[in-house]
Amino acid sequence: MLANVNYNRAARRYEVANGDQTLTFPAGVDGRREAFQTAVQMENPALHGLASQMASDHPQLASRIWRAVEIALTSGVTLQDDGTGLVASQSSEYGDYTVQMVDGLMACDCEDFQGATAVYMQDGEQPYCKHILAYQFALVAA
């Protein structure tokens, strides 16, 4: 989660700090998602707009898109001088994944991509895991 999003256990709600104002969202998956997306909109409106449009255009990628935004905005992507990216795993046991160009397409060494379960936006094009999306979002956010 972004730094300005917290879960208030006593009040059973998510809270997003916005200057002197605190926005509140209900507990649960929907409340968490809405709080996170609101925080992204406040922190980086351009990235929020890009992710929202992508999620709308490609609903099969929506959950990967928003997880990738979280990785990109929480310093989970290190852009290397050679054009590759090191993308942090959201479960610390796996370390970083490497995203790089291979034969004109982005590739990742994560299980999702290597196991051929990454999702395509359109048939026959680039498959996307959340690490490739996070790498691309980090380029936009930089």
CSV table of C-alpha atoms in Angstrom, one decimal:
chain,number,residue,atom,x,y,z
A,1,MET,CA,0.0,0.0,0.0
A,2,LEU,CA,1.0,3.6,-0.5
A,3,ALA,CA,2.2,5.5,2.5
A,4,ASN,CA,-0.9,7.7,2.8
A,5,VAL,CA,-3.3,4.6,2.9
A,6,ASN,CA,-3.8,3.0,6.3
A,7,TYR,CA,-6.3,0.5,7.7
A,8,ASN,CA,-7.9,1.7,10.9
A,9,ARG,CA,-8.6,-1.6,12.7
A,10,ALA,CA,-10.6,0.1,15.5
A,11,ALA,CA,-12.9,1.9,13.1
A,12,ARG,CA,-12.8,-1.1,10.6
A,13,ARG,CA,-12.1,1.2,7.6
A,14,TYR,CA,-9.4,2.3,5.2
A,15,GLU,CA,-8.2,5.9,5.5
A,16,VAL,CA,-6.4,8.0,2.9
A,17,ALA,CA,-4.6,11.1,4.2
A,18,ASN,CA,-5.0,14.1,2.0
A,19,GLY,CA,-3.4,17.0,3.7
A,20,ASP,CA,-5.6,18.1,6.5
A,21,GLN,CA,-8.4,15.9,5.3
A,22,THR,CA,-8.8,12.1,5.8
A,23,LEU,CA,-10.9,10.2,3.3
A,24,THR,CA,-12.5,7.0,4.5
A,25,PHE,CA,-13.4,3.7,2.7
A,26,PRO,CA,-15.2,0.6,4.1
A,27,ALA,CA,-13.3,-2.5,5.1
A,28,GLY,CA,-13.0,-5.3,2.6
A,29,VAL,CA,-11.6,-5.9,-0.8
A,30,ASP,CA,-13.7,-3.2,-2.5
A,31,GLY,CA,-12.8,-0.6,0.1
A,32,ARG,CA,-9.1,-1.4,-0.1
A,33,ARG,CA,-9.2,-1.1,-3.9
A,34,GLU,CA,-11.0,2.2,-3.8
A,35,ALA,CA,-8.7,3.6,-1.1
A,36,PHE,CA,-5.6,2.5,-3.1
A,37,GLN,CA,-6.9,3.9,-6.4
A,38,THR,CA,-7.8,7.2,-4.7
A,39,ALA,CA,-4.3,7.4,-3.2
A,40,VAL,CA,-2.7,6.8,-6.6
A,41,GLN,CA,-4.8,9.5,-8.1
A,42,MET,CA,-3.6,12.0,-5.5
A,43,GLU,CA,0.0,10.9,-5.8
A,44,ASN,CA,0.3,10.6,-9.5
A,45,PRO,CA,-2.7,11.6,-11.6
A,46,ALA,CA,-1.1,10.8,-14.9
A,47,LEU,CA,-0.2,7.2,-13.9
A,48,HIS,CA,-3.7,6.8,-12.4
A,49,GLY,CA,-5.3,7.9,-15.6
A,50,LEU,CA,-3.1,5.5,-17.7
A,51,ALA,CA,-3.8,2.6,-15.3
A,52,SER,CA,-7.5,3.3,-15.2
A,53,GLN,CA,-7.7,3.4,-19.0
A,54,MET,CA,-5.7,0.2,-19.4
A,55,ALA,CA,-7.9,-1.6,-16.8
A,56,SER,CA,-11.0,-0.4,-18.6
A,57,ASP,CA,-9.7,-1.4,-22.0
A,58,HIS,CA,-8.3,-4.7,-20.8
A,59,PRO,CA,-10.4,-6.0,-17.8
A,60,GLN,CA,-8.6,-9.3,-17.9
A,61,LEU,CA,-5.4,-7.4,-16.8
A,62,ALA,CA,-7.1,-5.1,-14.2
A,63,SER,CA,-5.8,-6.8,-11.0
A,64,ARG,CA,-2.3,-7.1,-12.5
A,65,ILE,CA,-2.4,-3.5,-13.6
A,66,TRP,CA,-3.2,-2.1,-10.1
A,67,ARG,CA,-0.7,-4.4,-8.4
A,68,ALA,CA,1.9,-3.2,-10.9
A,69,VAL,CA,1.1,0.4,-10.1
A,70,GLU,CA,1.6,-0.3,-6.4
A,71,ILE,CA,5.0,-1.8,-7.1
A,72,ALA,CA,6.0,1.1,-9.3
A,73,LEU,CA,5.0,3.7,-6.8
A,74,THR,CA,6.5,2.1,-3.8
A,75,SER,CA,10.1,2.1,-5.2
A,76,GLY,CA,9.8,-1.6,-6.3
A,77,VAL,CA,11.4,-1.0,-9.6
A,78,THR,CA,15.1,-0.3,-10.2
A,79,LEU,CA,15.9,0.8,-13.8
A,80,GLN,CA,19.3,-0.4,-14.9
A,81,ASP,CA,21.7,1.5,-17.3
A,82,ASP,CA,21.4,-1.4,-19.8
A,83,GLY,CA,17.6,-1.0,-20.1
A,84,THR,CA,16.7,-3.9,-17.9
A,85,GLY,CA,14.6,-3.5,-14.8
A,86,LEU,CA,14.8,-5.2,-11.4
A,87,VAL,CA,11.2,-5.5,-10.1
A,88,ALA,CA,10.6,-6.4,-6.5
A,89,SER,CA,8.5,-9.4,-5.6
A,90,GLN,CA,5.5,-8.6,-3.5
A,91,SER,CA,6.2,-11.7,-1.5
A,92,SER,CA,9.7,-11.1,-0.1
A,93,GLU,CA,10.8,-14.8,-0.4
A,94,TYR,CA,11.4,-14.5,-4.2
A,95,GLY,CA,13.6,-11.3,-4.3
A,96,ASP,CA,13.7,-9.3,-7.5
A,97,TYR,CA,12.6,-10.3,-11.0
A,98,THR,CA,14.4,-9.2,-14.1
A,99,VAL,CA,12.5,-7.6,-16.9
A,100,GLN,CA,14.3,-7.2,-20.3
A,101,MET,CA,13.8,-7.1,-24.0
A,102,VAL,CA,14.1,-10.5,-25.8
A,103,ASP,CA,13.5,-10.7,-29.5
A,104,GLY,CA,11.6,-7.4,-29.6
A,105,LEU,CA,9.2,-8.3,-26.7
A,106,MET,CA,9.5,-7.6,-22.9
A,107,ALA,CA,10.2,-10.8,-20.9
A,108,CYS,CA,10.3,-11.5,-17.2
A,109,ASP,CA,11.8,-14.4,-15.2
A,110,CYS,CA,8.8,-14.7,-12.9
A,111,GLU,CA,6.7,-17.9,-12.7
A,112,ASP,CA,3.7,-16.1,-14.2
A,113,PHE,CA,5.6,-15.2,-17.4
A,114,GLN,CA,7.8,-18.3,-17.6
A,115,GLY,CA,4.8,-20.6,-17.0
A,116,ALA,CA,2.9,-19.0,-19.9
A,117,THR,CA,0.1,-17.8,-17.6
A,118,ALA,CA,0.8,-14.1,-18.3
A,119,VAL,CA,-2.2,-12.4,-19.9
A,120,TYR,CA,-2.3,-10.9,-23.4
A,121,MET,CA,-3.9,-7.6,-24.2
A,122,GLN,CA,-4.6,-8.9,-27.7
A,123,ASP,CA,-3.9,-12.3,-29.3
A,124,GLY,CA,-0.4,-12.8,-30.6
A,125,GLU,CA,1.0,-9.7,-28.9
A,126,GLN,CA,3.1,-9.0,-25.8
A,127,PRO,CA,2.1,-11.1,-22.7
A,128,TYR,CA,2.0,-9.1,-19.5
A,129,CYS,CA,2.8,-10.1,-15.9
A,130,LYS,CA,2.6,-7.5,-13.2
A,131,HIS,CA,6.4,-7.1,-13.2
A,132,ILE,CA,6.5,-6.1,-16.9
A,133,LEU,CA,3.6,-3.7,-16.2
A,134,ALA,CA,5.4,-2.3,-13.1
A,135,TYR,CA,8.6,-1.7,-15.2
A,136,GLN,CA,6.6,0.2,-17.8
A,137,PHE,CA,4.7,2.2,-15.2
A,138,ALA,CA,8.1,3.1,-13.5
A,139,LEU,CA,9.3,4.5,-16.9
A,140,VAL,CA,6.1,6.6,-17.0
A,141,ALA,CA,6.4,7.8,-13.4
A,142,ALA,CA,10.2,8.6,-13.7
